Amino acid sequence: MARSRVLRVIRGVGSFLKELLEELVGEMVLTVAGCLAVVGLALAFVWGWERSPLVTGGAGGALLVFLGYGGWELLRPVGPGRRGRLAGAAAAAFALAALVIAYAWSCACS
């Protein structure tokens, strides 16, 4: 009886440590991915600005409009019609951008 109780405690602690380790590794992976995404976007912007500032500004503006549309689609009240593919893609892009920004915010790469 005492032995089975000890084994249950050991299994519980092992399960807790495994879950804790998975959470820590997952957070590290997402934070590194967010930092790399921010660095990649910055490098792409600098590269594009050297080539053509007009095209880079236009593409950046179009991306901001697209993400803004996605945020509006996520936050507006749901209507009776079905959401289109563009609206779904914009909402998914906005959610992904928000997730990357949230994890890149904790990045110490500045």
PDB file of C-alpha atoms in Angstrom:
ATOM      1  CA  MET A   1       0.000   0.000   0.000  1.00  0.00           C
ATOM      2  CA  ALA A   2       2.738   2.462   0.949  1.00  0.00           C
ATOM      3  CA  ARG A   3       4.793   1.377  -2.037  1.00  0.00           C
ATOM      4  CA  SER A   4       1.948   2.069  -4.489  1.00  0.00           C
ATOM      5  CA  ARG A   5       1.414   5.503  -2.916  1.00  0.00           C
ATOM      6  CA  VAL A   6       5.118   6.299  -3.362  1.00  0.00           C
ATOM      7  CA  LEU A   7       4.991   5.121  -6.982  1.00  0.00           C
ATOM      8  CA  ARG A   8       1.953   7.335  -7.622  1.00  0.00           C
ATOM      9  CA  VAL A   9       3.764  10.339  -6.161  1.00  0.00           C
ATOM     10  CA  ILE A  10       6.851   9.620  -8.261  1.00  0.00           C
ATOM     11  CA  ARG A  11       4.732   9.281 -11.407  1.00  0.00           C
ATOM     12  CA  GLY A  12       2.914  12.516 -10.574  1.00  0.00           C
ATOM     13  CA  VAL A  13       6.158  14.420 -10.077  1.00  0.00           C
ATOM     14  CA  GLY A  14       7.564  12.926 -13.278  1.00  0.00           C
ATOM     15  CA  SER A  15       4.457  13.931 -15.200  1.00  0.00           C
ATOM     16  CA  PHE A  16       4.662  17.456 -13.784  1.00  0.00           C
ATOM     17  CA  LEU A  17       8.343  17.800 -14.702  1.00  0.00           C
ATOM     18  CA  LYS A  18       7.705  16.463 -18.213  1.00  0.00           C
ATOM     19  CA  GLU A  19       4.889  18.966 -18.763  1.00  0.00           C
ATOM     20  CA  LEU A  20       7.001  21.797 -17.342  1.00  0.00           C
ATOM     21  CA  LEU A  21       9.887  20.944 -19.658  1.00  0.00           C
ATOM     22  CA  GLU A  22       7.547  20.775 -22.672  1.00  0.00           C
ATOM     23  CA  GLU A  23       6.131  24.203 -21.789  1.00  0.00           C
ATOM     24  CA  LEU A  24       9.595  25.733 -21.417  1.00  0.00           C
ATOM     25  CA  VAL A  25      10.840  24.290 -24.704  1.00  0.00           C
ATOM     26  CA  GLY A  26       7.657  25.396 -26.486  1.00  0.00           C
ATOM     27  CA  GLU A  27       8.007  28.938 -25.150  1.00  0.00           C
ATOM     28  CA  MET A  28      11.658  29.052 -26.193  1.00  0.00           C
ATOM     29  CA  VAL A  29      10.848  27.820 -29.706  1.00  0.00           C
ATOM     30  CA  LEU A  30       8.048  30.357 -30.143  1.00  0.00           C
ATOM     31  CA  THR A  31      10.190  33.196 -28.804  1.00  0.00           C
ATOM     32  CA  VAL A  32      13.092  32.320 -31.116  1.00  0.00           C
ATOM     33  CA  ALA A  33      10.687  32.023 -34.058  1.00  0.00           C
ATOM     34  CA  GLY A  34       9.232  35.439 -33.224  1.00  0.00           C
ATOM     35  CA  CYS A  35      12.687  37.006 -32.998  1.00  0.00           C
ATOM     36  CA  LEU A  36      13.752  35.427 -36.280  1.00  0.00           C
ATOM     37  CA  ALA A  37      10.571  36.638 -37.963  1.00  0.00           C
ATOM     38  CA  VAL A  38      11.182  40.207 -36.789  1.00  0.00           C
ATOM     39  CA  VAL A  39      14.826  40.088 -37.907  1.00  0.00           C
ATOM     40  CA  GLY A  40      13.806  38.583 -41.260  1.00  0.00           C
ATOM     41  CA  LEU A  41      11.197  41.279 -41.845  1.00  0.00           C
ATOM     42  CA  ALA A  42      13.686  43.991 -40.929  1.00  0.00           C
ATOM     43  CA  LEU A  43      16.282  42.571 -43.333  1.00  0.00           C
ATOM     44  CA  ALA A  44      13.691  42.236 -46.100  1.00  0.00           C
ATOM     45  CA  PHE A  45      12.624  45.836 -45.547  1.00  0.00           C
ATOM     46  CA  VAL A  46      16.199  47.152 -45.662  1.00  0.00           C
ATOM     47  CA  TRP A  47      16.981  45.079 -48.760  1.00  0.00           C
ATOM     48  CA  GLY A  48      13.809  46.251 -50.477  1.00  0.00           C
ATOM     49  CA  TRP A  49      14.394  49.871 -49.508  1.00  0.00           C
ATOM     50  CA  GLU A  50      17.827  49.752 -51.123  1.00  0.00           C
ATOM     51  CA  ARG A  51      16.306  48.386 -54.336  1.00  0.00           C
ATOM     52  CA  SER A  52      13.152  50.508 -54.600  1.00  0.00           C
ATOM     53  CA  PRO A  53      11.759  52.628 -51.755  1.00  0.00           C
ATOM     54  CA  LEU A  54       8.471  53.161 -53.599  1.00  0.00           C
ATOM     55  CA  VAL A  55       7.751  49.454 -54.052  1.00  0.00           C
ATOM     56  CA  THR A  56       8.853  48.669 -50.501  1.00  0.00           C
ATOM     57  CA  GLY A  57       6.610  51.369 -49.064  1.00  0.00           C
ATOM     58  CA  GLY A  58       3.709  50.228 -51.223  1.00  0.00           C
ATOM     59  CA  ALA A  59       4.146  46.582 -50.235  1.00  0.00           C
ATOM     60  CA  GLY A  60       4.443  47.523 -46.564  1.00  0.00           C
ATOM     61  CA  GLY A  61       1.318  49.672 -46.802  1.00  0.00           C
ATOM     62  CA  ALA A  62      -0.588  46.895 -48.542  1.00  0.00           C
ATOM     63  CA  LEU A  63       0.487  44.435 -45.846  1.00  0.00           C
ATOM     64  CA  LEU A  64      -0.687  46.819 -43.115  1.00  0.00           C
ATOM     65  CA  VAL A  65      -4.041  47.302 -44.865  1.00  0.00           C
ATOM     66  CA  PHE A  66      -4.423  43.523 -45.232  1.00  0.00           C
ATOM     67  CA  LEU A  67      -3.621  42.941 -41.545  1.00  0.00           C
ATOM     68  CA  GLY A  68      -5.959  45.772 -40.550  1.00  0.00           C
ATOM     69  CA  TYR A  69      -8.742  44.172 -42.574  1.00  0.00           C
ATOM     70  CA  GLY A  70      -8.040  40.877 -40.822  1.00  0.00           C
ATOM     71  CA  GLY A  71      -8.255  42.545 -37.417  1.00  0.00           C
ATOM     72  CA  TRP A  72     -11.520  44.197 -38.407  1.00  0.00           C
ATOM     73  CA  GLU A  73     -12.899  40.846 -39.591  1.00  0.00           C
ATOM     74  CA  LEU A  74     -11.970  39.216 -36.295  1.00  0.00           C
ATOM     75  CA  LEU A  75     -13.509  41.941 -34.132  1.00  0.00           C
ATOM     76  CA  ARG A  76     -16.679  42.828 -36.007  1.00  0.00           C
ATOM     77  CA  PRO A  77     -20.005  41.208 -35.124  1.00  0.00           C
ATOM     78  CA  VAL A  78     -20.729  38.052 -37.068  1.00  0.00           C
ATOM     79  CA  GLY A  79     -23.248  38.619 -39.821  1.00  0.00           C
ATOM     80  CA  PRO A  80     -25.672  36.133 -41.350  1.00  0.00           C
ATOM     81  CA  GLY A  81     -23.548  35.672 -44.489  1.00  0.00           C
ATOM     82  CA  ARG A  82     -20.620  33.345 -44.784  1.00  0.00           C
ATOM     83  CA  ARG A  83     -17.113  34.776 -44.460  1.00  0.00           C
ATOM     84  CA  GLY A  84     -15.157  34.794 -47.710  1.00  0.00           C
ATOM     85  CA  ARG A  85     -11.756  33.278 -48.317  1.00  0.00           C
ATOM     86  CA  LEU A  86      -9.992  36.639 -48.362  1.00  0.00           C
ATOM     87  CA  ALA A  87     -11.548  37.598 -45.045  1.00  0.00           C
ATOM     88  CA  GLY A  88     -10.554  34.265 -43.524  1.00  0.00           C
ATOM     89  CA  ALA A  89      -7.003  34.570 -44.820  1.00  0.00           C
ATOM     90  CA  ALA A  90      -6.740  38.140 -43.529  1.00  0.00           C
ATOM     91  CA  ALA A  91      -8.083  37.136 -40.107  1.00  0.00           C
ATOM     92  CA  ALA A  92      -5.638  34.211 -39.912  1.00  0.00           C
ATOM     93  CA  ALA A  93      -2.745  36.468 -40.982  1.00  0.00           C
ATOM     94  CA  PHE A  94      -3.718  39.022 -38.341  1.00  0.00           C
ATOM     95  CA  ALA A  95      -3.893  36.354 -35.626  1.00  0.00           C
ATOM     96  CA  LEU A  96      -0.518  34.932 -36.680  1.00  0.00           C
ATOM     97  CA  ALA A  97       1.036  38.412 -36.772  1.00  0.00           C
ATOM     98  CA  ALA A  98      -0.356  39.150 -33.305  1.00  0.00           C
ATOM     99  CA  LEU A  99       1.111  35.885 -31.995  1.00  0.00           C
ATOM    100  CA  VAL A 100       4.530  36.597 -33.531  1.00  0.00           C
ATOM    101  CA  ILE A 101       4.506  40.142 -32.136  1.00  0.00           C
ATOM    102  CA  ALA A 102       3.539  38.869 -28.691  1.00  0.00           C
ATOM    103  CA  TYR A 103       6.434  36.421 -28.617  1.00  0.00           C
ATOM    104  CA  ALA A 104       8.894  38.816 -30.276  1.00  0.00           C
ATOM    105  CA  TRP A 105       8.022  41.429 -27.645  1.00  0.00           C
ATOM    106  CA  SER A 106       9.945  39.351 -25.087  1.00  0.00           C
ATOM    107  CA  CYS A 107      12.906  39.051 -27.465  1.00  0.00           C
ATOM    108  CA  ALA A 108      16.088  40.676 -26.230  1.00  0.00           C
ATOM    109  CA  CYS A 109      17.489  41.022 -29.758  1.00  0.00           C
ATOM    110  CA  SER A 110      17.238  44.817 -29.890  1.00  0.00           C
TER     111      SER A 110
END
